[in-house]
């Protein structure tokens, strides 16, 4: 009797253990019976019950899951081959639908890879290289966009940011039917193939030289403008200074004439003698020898001085 009771307790404990299940935080679950889902999805953490042995618990992640694709070599519309490496984030939005359509994570990753790679390849082959590598139609002065600008006048209509959003939107619509919510698709890396890389490097060097030449040209133009303004200001200063000089000189000449007039009115003979001496002083050098004619005014004045002194 004791052995039977112990056996019943063990069996009861085993049955009870198999009739309960716990959903942890960040998890969600679906219960199936004979392969068919029963009840709804369990999205909240907690302790739940099921029919032991007949019902099976399928647990799935509730948190965001990261997908990493393999780099693919894809030709662009302008026949440039690039290596494109993408990544994405997704989560199980409907665990019941996910179980019915996907069954497991491996199949989900396969479907996600197929859809994203197909959408990426479709976009790349329909757009030129600049649409893939540039974020937008930049119009900033002396940016890297100048280095990547090709001879044709290509206007960026989509750009790298919109490219990611378009791929995400395209895939998300389809993958929603699998119980998956595709959060975003990002381009991790874009690499050129060897041939394209060399061409791009040569173009970047050429464009850098062109930008440098333009900067030098603009610098020379600015220099010429500065020198022109400086020359204009210098001429204005010289003109003002010349006018002031002429005014001062005119005032001085007027004052000298006034003083000379007063001196002449007081003693005309002395004034004439003084002016004669002043003229000779300006004409004769320091070590010059003066020869006077007896009819010269200076000789006359000197003769008069000699007669007066006697």
mmCIF file of C-alpha atoms in Angstrom:
data_model
loop_
_atom_site.group_PDB
_atom_site.id
_atom_site.type_symbol
_atom_site.label_atom_id
_atom_site.label_comp_id
_atom_site.label_asym_id
_atom_site.label_seq_id
_atom_site.Cartn_x
_atom_site.Cartn_y
_atom_site.Cartn_z
ATOM 1 C CA UNK A 1 0.000 0.000 0.000
ATOM 2 C CA UNK A 2 2.806 2.385 0.881
ATOM 3 C CA UNK A 3 4.596 1.575 -2.377
ATOM 4 C CA UNK A 4 1.426 2.249 -4.397
ATOM 5 C CA UNK A 5 0.918 5.578 -2.639
ATOM 6 C CA UNK A 6 4.500 6.574 -3.356
ATOM 7 C CA UNK A 7 4.052 5.586 -6.993
ATOM 8 C CA UNK A 8 0.854 7.622 -7.262
ATOM 9 C CA UNK A 9 2.587 10.657 -5.742
ATOM 10 C CA UNK A 10 5.496 10.348 -8.174
ATOM 11 C CA UNK A 11 3.154 9.924 -11.152
ATOM 12 C CA UNK A 12 1.010 12.821 -9.954
ATOM 13 C CA UNK A 13 4.062 15.042 -9.528
ATOM 14 C CA UNK A 14 5.312 14.062 -12.973
ATOM 15 C CA UNK A 15 1.911 14.788 -14.558
ATOM 16 C CA UNK A 16 1.653 18.113 -12.709
ATOM 17 C CA UNK A 17 5.174 19.054 -13.772
ATOM 18 C CA UNK A 18 4.281 18.387 -17.409
ATOM 19 C CA UNK A 19 1.034 20.342 -17.139
ATOM 20 C CA UNK A 20 2.660 23.659 -16.238
ATOM 21 C CA UNK A 21 5.031 25.904 -18.132
ATOM 22 C CA UNK A 22 6.657 29.268 -17.461
ATOM 23 C CA UNK A 23 7.078 32.094 -19.942
ATOM 24 C CA UNK A 24 10.039 34.316 -19.119
ATOM 25 C CA UNK A 25 10.333 38.046 -19.756
ATOM 26 C CA UNK A 26 11.122 38.703 -23.394
ATOM 27 C CA UNK A 27 9.513 35.447 -24.502
ATOM 28 C CA UNK A 28 6.174 34.423 -26.021
ATOM 29 C CA UNK A 29 4.683 31.025 -26.712
ATOM 30 C CA UNK A 30 2.147 29.031 -28.714
ATOM 31 C CA UNK A 31 0.627 25.685 -27.640
ATOM 32 C CA UNK A 32 -0.089 22.960 -30.198
ATOM 33 C CA UNK A 33 -2.023 19.748 -29.825
ATOM 34 C CA UNK A 34 -1.310 17.003 -32.346
ATOM 35 C CA UNK A 35 0.472 19.639 -34.462
ATOM 36 C CA UNK A 36 -2.433 22.098 -34.471
ATOM 37 C CA UNK A 37 -2.380 25.363 -32.499
ATOM 38 C CA UNK A 38 -4.796 25.583 -29.579
ATOM 39 C CA UNK A 39 -5.880 28.674 -27.711
ATOM 40 C CA UNK A 40 -4.185 31.958 -28.564
ATOM 41 C CA UNK A 41 -0.602 33.090 -28.253
ATOM 42 C CA UNK A 42 0.852 33.692 -24.787
ATOM 43 C CA UNK A 43 2.529 37.093 -24.856
ATOM 44 C CA UNK A 44 2.863 37.861 -21.157
ATOM 45 C CA UNK A 45 5.399 36.405 -18.729
ATOM 46 C CA UNK A 46 3.994 34.092 -16.070
ATOM 47 C CA UNK A 47 2.949 30.552 -15.075
ATOM 48 C CA UNK A 48 0.513 28.718 -17.366
ATOM 49 C CA UNK A 49 -1.117 25.285 -17.623
ATOM 50 C CA UNK A 50 -1.487 22.817 -20.476
ATOM 51 C CA UNK A 51 -2.654 19.282 -21.016
ATOM 52 C CA UNK A 52 0.367 17.105 -20.279
ATOM 53 C CA UNK A 53 1.780 14.831 -22.975
ATOM 54 C CA UNK A 54 -0.801 15.928 -25.579
ATOM 55 C CA UNK A 55 0.055 19.611 -25.805
ATOM 56 C CA UNK A 56 3.446 21.047 -26.733
ATOM 57 C CA UNK A 57 4.816 24.530 -25.952
ATOM 58 C CA UNK A 58 6.625 26.425 -28.726
ATOM 59 C CA UNK A 59 8.571 29.326 -27.272
ATOM 60 C CA UNK A 60 9.751 32.306 -29.363
ATOM 61 C CA UNK A 61 11.708 35.502 -28.797
ATOM 62 C CA UNK A 62 9.674 38.603 -28.094
ATOM 63 C CA UNK A 63 12.697 40.895 -28.329
ATOM 64 C CA UNK A 64 14.337 42.315 -31.437
ATOM 65 C CA UNK A 65 16.439 39.850 -33.439
ATOM 66 C CA UNK A 66 19.377 40.883 -35.626
ATOM 67 C CA UNK A 67 19.898 39.549 -39.131
ATOM 68 C CA UNK A 68 23.257 39.827 -40.915
ATOM 69 C CA UNK A 69 23.433 39.189 -44.621
ATOM 70 C CA UNK A 70 26.361 38.020 -46.692
ATOM 71 C CA UNK A 71 28.137 40.628 -48.882
ATOM 72 C CA UNK A 72 26.927 40.410 -52.479
ATOM 73 C CA UNK A 73 28.547 41.657 -55.681
ATOM 74 C CA UNK A 74 25.873 43.579 -57.598
ATOM 75 C CA UNK A 75 26.076 45.667 -60.801
ATOM 76 C CA UNK A 76 24.553 49.164 -60.709
ATOM 77 C CA UNK A 77 22.556 50.764 -63.502
ATOM 78 C CA UNK A 78 25.692 52.524 -64.762
ATOM 79 C CA UNK A 79 27.566 49.180 -64.910
ATOM 80 C CA UNK A 80 29.650 49.671 -61.757
ATOM 81 C CA UNK A 81 30.165 46.488 -59.716
ATOM 82 C CA UNK A 82 29.982 46.956 -55.945
ATOM 83 C CA UNK A 83 30.045 44.757 -52.863
ATOM 84 C CA UNK A 84 27.011 45.515 -50.695
ATOM 85 C CA UNK A 85 26.756 44.300 -47.092
ATOM 86 C CA UNK A 86 23.380 44.726 -45.361
ATOM 87 C CA UNK A 87 21.930 44.046 -41.942
ATOM 88 C CA UNK A 88 18.403 44.177 -40.541
ATOM 89 C CA UNK A 89 16.428 44.007 -37.312
ATOM 90 C CA UNK A 90 13.198 42.078 -36.952
ATOM 91 C CA UNK A 91 10.889 40.615 -34.345
ATOM 92 C CA UNK A 92 8.107 38.068 -34.174
ATOM 93 C CA UNK A 93 4.921 40.107 -34.296
ATOM 94 C CA UNK A 94 2.483 37.189 -34.486
ATOM 95 C CA UNK A 95 3.898 34.008 -32.923
ATOM 96 C CA UNK A 96 0.934 31.873 -34.043
ATOM 97 C CA UNK A 97 1.338 32.928 -37.678
ATOM 98 C CA UNK A 98 5.124 32.597 -37.380
ATOM 99 C CA UNK A 99 4.754 28.999 -36.184
ATOM 100 C CA UNK A 100 2.343 28.132 -38.982
ATOM 101 C CA UNK A 101 4.395 29.705 -41.787
ATOM 102 C CA UNK A 102 8.008 29.459 -40.556
ATOM 103 C CA UNK A 103 8.136 26.751 -37.886
ATOM 104 C CA UNK A 104 11.642 27.780 -36.717
ATOM 105 C CA UNK A 105 14.328 30.482 -36.797
ATOM 106 C CA UNK A 106 16.438 28.822 -39.491
ATOM 107 C CA UNK A 107 13.625 28.953 -42.013
ATOM 108 C CA UNK A 108 12.838 32.532 -40.947
ATOM 109 C CA UNK A 109 16.435 33.613 -41.563
ATOM 110 C CA UNK A 110 16.396 31.917 -44.951
ATOM 111 C CA UNK A 111 13.195 33.709 -46.004
ATOM 112 C CA UNK A 112 14.414 37.073 -44.666
ATOM 113 C CA UNK A 113 17.728 36.680 -46.522
ATOM 114 C CA UNK A 114 15.956 35.781 -49.742
ATOM 115 C CA UNK A 115 13.539 38.727 -49.571
ATOM 116 C CA UNK A 116 16.068 41.373 -48.496
ATOM 117 C CA UNK A 117 18.773 40.271 -50.935
ATOM 118 C CA UNK A 118 16.234 40.242 -53.754
ATOM 119 C CA UNK A 119 14.948 43.730 -52.904
ATOM 120 C CA UNK A 120 18.497 45.091 -52.559
ATOM 121 C CA UNK A 121 19.606 43.604 -55.872
ATOM 122 C CA UNK A 122 16.500 44.947 -57.602
ATOM 123 C CA UNK A 123 17.111 48.463 -56.265
ATOM 124 C CA UNK A 124 20.853 48.503 -57.046
ATOM 125 C CA UNK A 125 20.429 47.317 -60.633
ATOM 126 C CA UNK A 126 17.854 50.068 -61.257
ATOM 127 C CA UNK A 127 19.936 52.944 -59.855
ATOM 128 C CA UNK A 128 23.310 54.537 -60.540
ATOM 129 C CA UNK A 129 26.258 54.253 -58.175
ATOM 130 C CA UNK A 130 25.738 57.658 -56.543
ATOM 131 C CA UNK A 131 22.229 56.699 -55.431
ATOM 132 C CA UNK A 132 23.748 53.865 -53.399
ATOM 133 C CA UNK A 133 26.744 55.578 -51.808
ATOM 134 C CA UNK A 134 25.376 59.052 -51.112
ATOM 135 C CA UNK A 135 22.849 59.896 -48.419
ATOM 136 C CA UNK A 136 21.130 62.726 -50.305
ATOM 137 C CA UNK A 137 21.553 65.343 -53.017
ATOM 138 C CA UNK A 138 24.069 67.451 -51.063
ATOM 139 C CA UNK A 139 24.602 70.997 -52.200
ATOM 140 C CA UNK A 140 27.269 72.025 -49.679
ATOM 141 C CA UNK A 141 30.406 73.829 -50.812
ATOM 142 C CA UNK A 142 33.582 71.752 -51.060
ATOM 143 C CA UNK A 143 32.182 68.491 -49.683
ATOM 144 C CA UNK A 144 33.009 64.921 -50.622
ATOM 145 C CA UNK A 145 30.086 65.010 -53.035
ATOM 146 C CA UNK A 146 32.265 67.085 -55.346
ATOM 147 C CA UNK A 147 34.867 64.338 -55.348
ATOM 148 C CA UNK A 148 32.297 61.722 -56.291
ATOM 149 C CA UNK A 149 30.512 63.839 -58.881
ATOM 150 C CA UNK A 150 30.646 62.330 -62.335
ATOM 151 C CA UNK A 151 30.694 64.201 -65.619
ATOM 152 C CA UNK A 152 26.978 63.758 -66.241
ATOM 153 C CA UNK A 153 24.641 65.983 -64.262
ATOM 154 C CA UNK A 154 23.209 63.298 -61.988
ATOM 155 C CA UNK A 155 20.573 64.466 -59.527
ATOM 156 C CA UNK A 156 20.179 62.250 -56.466
ATOM 157 C CA UNK A 157 16.495 61.351 -56.234
ATOM 158 C CA UNK A 158 16.678 58.599 -53.618
ATOM 159 C CA UNK A 159 20.027 58.345 -51.846
ATOM 160 C CA UNK A 160 21.373 55.790 -49.401
ATOM 161 C CA UNK A 161 19.014 56.642 -46.527
ATOM 162 C CA UNK A 162 15.909 56.389 -48.689
ATOM 163 C CA UNK A 163 17.324 53.250 -50.285
ATOM 164 C CA UNK A 164 17.308 51.528 -46.876
ATOM 165 C CA UNK A 165 13.755 52.722 -46.181
ATOM 166 C CA UNK A 166 12.488 51.569 -49.575
ATOM 167 C CA UNK A 167 14.007 48.108 -49.151
ATOM 168 C CA UNK A 168 12.516 47.870 -45.657
ATOM 169 C CA UNK A 169 9.076 48.939 -46.875
ATOM 170 C CA UNK A 170 9.155 46.498 -49.796
ATOM 171 C CA UNK A 171 10.174 43.494 -47.695
ATOM 172 C CA UNK A 172 8.036 44.400 -44.661
ATOM 173 C CA UNK A 173 4.822 44.198 -46.691
ATOM 174 C CA UNK A 174 5.571 40.641 -47.799
ATOM 175 C CA UNK A 175 7.097 39.336 -44.602
ATOM 176 C CA UNK A 176 4.164 40.577 -42.512
ATOM 177 C CA UNK A 177 2.265 37.521 -43.771
ATOM 178 C CA UNK A 178 4.815 35.331 -41.964
ATOM 179 C CA UNK A 179 4.158 36.910 -38.561
ATOM 180 C CA UNK A 180 7.360 38.970 -38.738
ATOM 181 C CA UNK A 181 7.732 42.707 -38.246
ATOM 182 C CA UNK A 182 10.781 44.007 -40.141
ATOM 183 C CA UNK A 183 11.945 47.054 -38.164
ATOM 184 C CA UNK A 184 14.679 48.382 -40.435
ATOM 185 C CA UNK A 185 17.257 47.496 -43.068
ATOM 186 C CA UNK A 186 20.687 49.131 -42.987
ATOM 187 C CA UNK A 187 23.625 49.180 -45.372
ATOM 188 C CA UNK A 188 26.688 48.301 -43.294
ATOM 189 C CA UNK A 189 29.286 48.706 -45.988
ATOM 190 C CA UNK A 190 29.628 49.488 -49.678
ATOM 191 C CA UNK A 191 32.866 48.433 -51.335
ATOM 192 C CA UNK A 192 33.963 48.882 -54.908
ATOM 193 C CA UNK A 193 35.414 46.050 -56.916
ATOM 194 C CA UNK A 194 39.109 46.479 -57.788
ATOM 195 C CA UNK A 195 38.502 47.979 -61.244
ATOM 196 C CA UNK A 196 35.845 50.389 -60.044
ATOM 197 C CA UNK A 197 37.921 51.322 -56.984
ATOM 198 C CA UNK A 198 40.891 52.396 -59.128
ATOM 199 C CA UNK A 199 38.606 54.440 -61.371
ATOM 200 C CA UNK A 200 37.005 56.121 -58.384
ATOM 201 C CA UNK A 201 40.374 56.885 -56.795
ATOM 202 C CA UNK A 202 41.577 58.503 -60.033
ATOM 203 C CA UNK A 203 38.385 60.525 -60.228
ATOM 204 C CA UNK A 204 38.704 61.611 -56.611
ATOM 205 C CA UNK A 205 42.283 62.776 -57.221
ATOM 206 C CA UNK A 206 41.175 64.672 -60.328
ATOM 207 C CA UNK A 207 38.255 66.269 -58.526
ATOM 208 C CA UNK A 208 40.451 67.189 -55.562
ATOM 209 C CA UNK A 209 42.826 68.972 -57.933
ATOM 210 C CA UNK A 210 39.887 70.737 -59.548
ATOM 211 C CA UNK A 211 38.593 71.874 -56.165
ATOM 212 C CA UNK A 212 42.078 73.082 -55.180
ATOM 213 C CA UNK A 213 42.381 75.034 -58.445
ATOM 214 C CA UNK A 214 39.003 76.632 -57.862
ATOM 215 C CA UNK A 215 39.939 77.580 -54.330
ATOM 216 C CA UNK A 216 43.165 79.144 -55.569
ATOM 217 C CA UNK A 217 41.254 81.042 -58.246
ATOM 218 C CA UNK A 218 38.764 82.345 -55.709
ATOM 219 C CA UNK A 219 41.647 83.260 -53.408
ATOM 220 C CA UNK A 220 43.339 85.227 -56.174
ATOM 221 C CA UNK A 221 40.074 87.009 -56.953
ATOM 222 C CA UNK A 222 39.615 87.899 -53.297
ATOM 223 C CA UNK A 223 43.238 89.056 -53.115
ATOM 224 C CA UNK A 224 42.735 91.310 -56.160
ATOM 225 C CA UNK A 225 39.596 92.751 -54.593
ATOM 226 C CA UNK A 226 41.391 93.470 -51.311
ATOM 227 C CA UNK A 227 44.349 95.084 -53.104
ATOM 228 C CA UNK A 228 41.952 97.132 -55.237
ATOM 229 C CA UNK A 229 40.122 98.407 -52.165
ATOM 230 C CA UNK A 230 43.438 99.146 -50.470
ATOM 231 C CA UNK A 231 44.701 101.093 -53.507
ATOM 232 C CA UNK A 232 41.443 103.028 -53.655
ATOM 233 C CA UNK A 233 41.661 103.936 -49.968
ATOM 234 C CA UNK A 234 45.331 104.911 -50.372
ATOM 235 C CA UNK A 235 44.488 107.251 -53.245
ATOM 236 C CA UNK A 236 41.680 108.800 -51.223
ATOM 237 C CA UNK A 237 44.063 109.380 -48.289
ATOM 238 C CA UNK A 238 46.709 110.865 -50.603
ATOM 239 C CA UNK A 239 44.108 113.115 -52.223
ATOM 240 C CA UNK A 240 42.925 114.428 -48.854
ATOM 241 C CA UNK A 241 46.543 114.928 -47.719
ATOM 242 C CA UNK A 242 47.407 116.764 -50.955
ATOM 243 C CA UNK A 243 44.453 119.107 -50.549
ATOM 244 C CA UNK A 244 45.443 119.834 -46.959
ATOM 245 C CA UNK A 245 49.063 120.407 -48.019
ATOM 246 C CA UNK A 246 48.019 122.826 -50.752
ATOM 247 C CA UNK A 247 45.808 124.686 -48.332
ATOM 248 C CA UNK A 248 48.582 124.968 -45.738
ATOM 249 C CA UNK A 249 51.062 126.001 -48.414
ATOM 250 C CA UNK A 250 48.646 128.605 -49.754
ATOM 251 C CA UNK A 251 48.034 129.960 -46.269
ATOM 252 C CA UNK A 252 51.811 130.108 -45.664
ATOM 253 C CA UNK A 253 52.445 131.869 -48.961
ATOM 254 C CA UNK A 254 49.726 134.352 -48.145
ATOM 255 C CA UNK A 255 51.195 135.001 -44.721
ATOM 256 C CA UNK A 256 54.678 135.410 -46.243
ATOM 257 C CA UNK A 257 53.327 137.848 -48.800
ATOM 258 C CA UNK A 258 51.618 139.797 -46.042
ATOM 259 C CA UNK A 259 54.828 140.000 -44.000
ATOM 260 C CA UNK A 260 56.831 140.982 -47.103
ATOM 261 C CA UNK A 261 54.320 143.684 -47.892
ATOM 262 C CA UNK A 262 54.558 145.118 -44.416
ATOM 263 C CA UNK A 263 58.361 145.060 -44.582
ATOM 264 C CA UNK A 264 58.366 146.769 -47.977
ATOM 265 C CA UNK A 265 56.022 149.478 -46.784
ATOM 266 C CA UNK A 266 58.315 150.278 -43.835
ATOM 267 C CA UNK A 267 61.664 150.410 -45.739
ATOM 268 C CA UNK A 268 61.633 149.762 -49.453
ATOM 269 C CA UNK A 269 65.406 150.023 -49.924
ATOM 270 C CA UNK A 270 66.192 147.595 -47.119
ATOM 271 C CA UNK A 271 63.559 145.209 -48.397
ATOM 272 C CA UNK A 272 65.056 145.277 -51.880
ATOM 273 C CA UNK A 273 68.547 144.718 -50.422
ATOM 274 C CA UNK A 274 67.320 141.787 -48.305
ATOM 275 C CA UNK A 275 65.554 140.140 -51.226
ATOM 276 C CA UNK A 276 68.685 140.546 -53.381
ATOM 277 C CA UNK A 277 70.821 138.847 -50.722
ATOM 278 C CA UNK A 278 68.273 136.090 -50.395
ATOM 279 C CA UNK A 279 68.307 135.441 -54.134
ATOM 280 C CA UNK A 280 72.115 135.284 -54.231
ATOM 281 C CA UNK A 281 72.116 132.930 -51.240
ATOM 282 C CA UNK A 282 69.890 130.521 -53.133
ATOM 283 C CA UNK A 283 72.020 130.794 -56.279
ATOM 284 C CA UNK A 284 75.495 130.553 -54.767
ATOM 285 C CA UNK A 285 76.845 127.320 -53.272
ATOM 286 C CA UNK A 286 78.824 127.015 -50.042
ATOM 287 C CA UNK A 287 82.298 127.040 -51.653
ATOM 288 C CA UNK A 288 81.428 129.144 -54.697
ATOM 289 C CA UNK A 289 83.352 132.227 -55.759
ATOM 290 C CA UNK A 290 81.236 135.260 -56.607
ATOM 291 C CA UNK A 291 82.288 137.691 -59.337
ATOM 292 C CA UNK A 292 80.209 140.890 -59.402
ATOM 293 C CA UNK A 293 79.767 143.326 -62.186
ATOM 294 C CA UNK A 294 79.920 146.974 -61.183
ATOM 295 C CA UNK A 295 76.433 147.407 -62.588
ATOM 296 C CA UNK A 296 74.928 144.570 -60.524
ATOM 297 C CA UNK A 297 72.447 145.502 -57.772
ATOM 298 C CA UNK A 298 74.411 143.626 -55.098
ATOM 299 C CA UNK A 299 77.605 145.483 -55.954
ATOM 300 C CA UNK A 300 75.670 148.756 -55.759
ATOM 301 C CA UNK A 301 74.307 147.869 -52.279
ATOM 302 C CA UNK A 302 77.720 146.752 -51.024
ATOM 303 C CA UNK A 303 79.303 149.912 -52.384
ATOM 304 C CA UNK A 304 76.669 152.017 -50.621
ATOM 305 C CA UNK A 305 77.326 150.152 -47.337
ATOM 306 C CA UNK A 306 81.082 150.775 -47.723
ATOM 307 C CA UNK A 307 80.512 154.491 -48.396
ATOM 308 C CA UNK A 308 78.187 154.766 -45.409
ATOM 309 C CA UNK A 309 80.696 153.083 -43.090
ATOM 310 C CA UNK A 310 83.400 155.573 -44.098
#
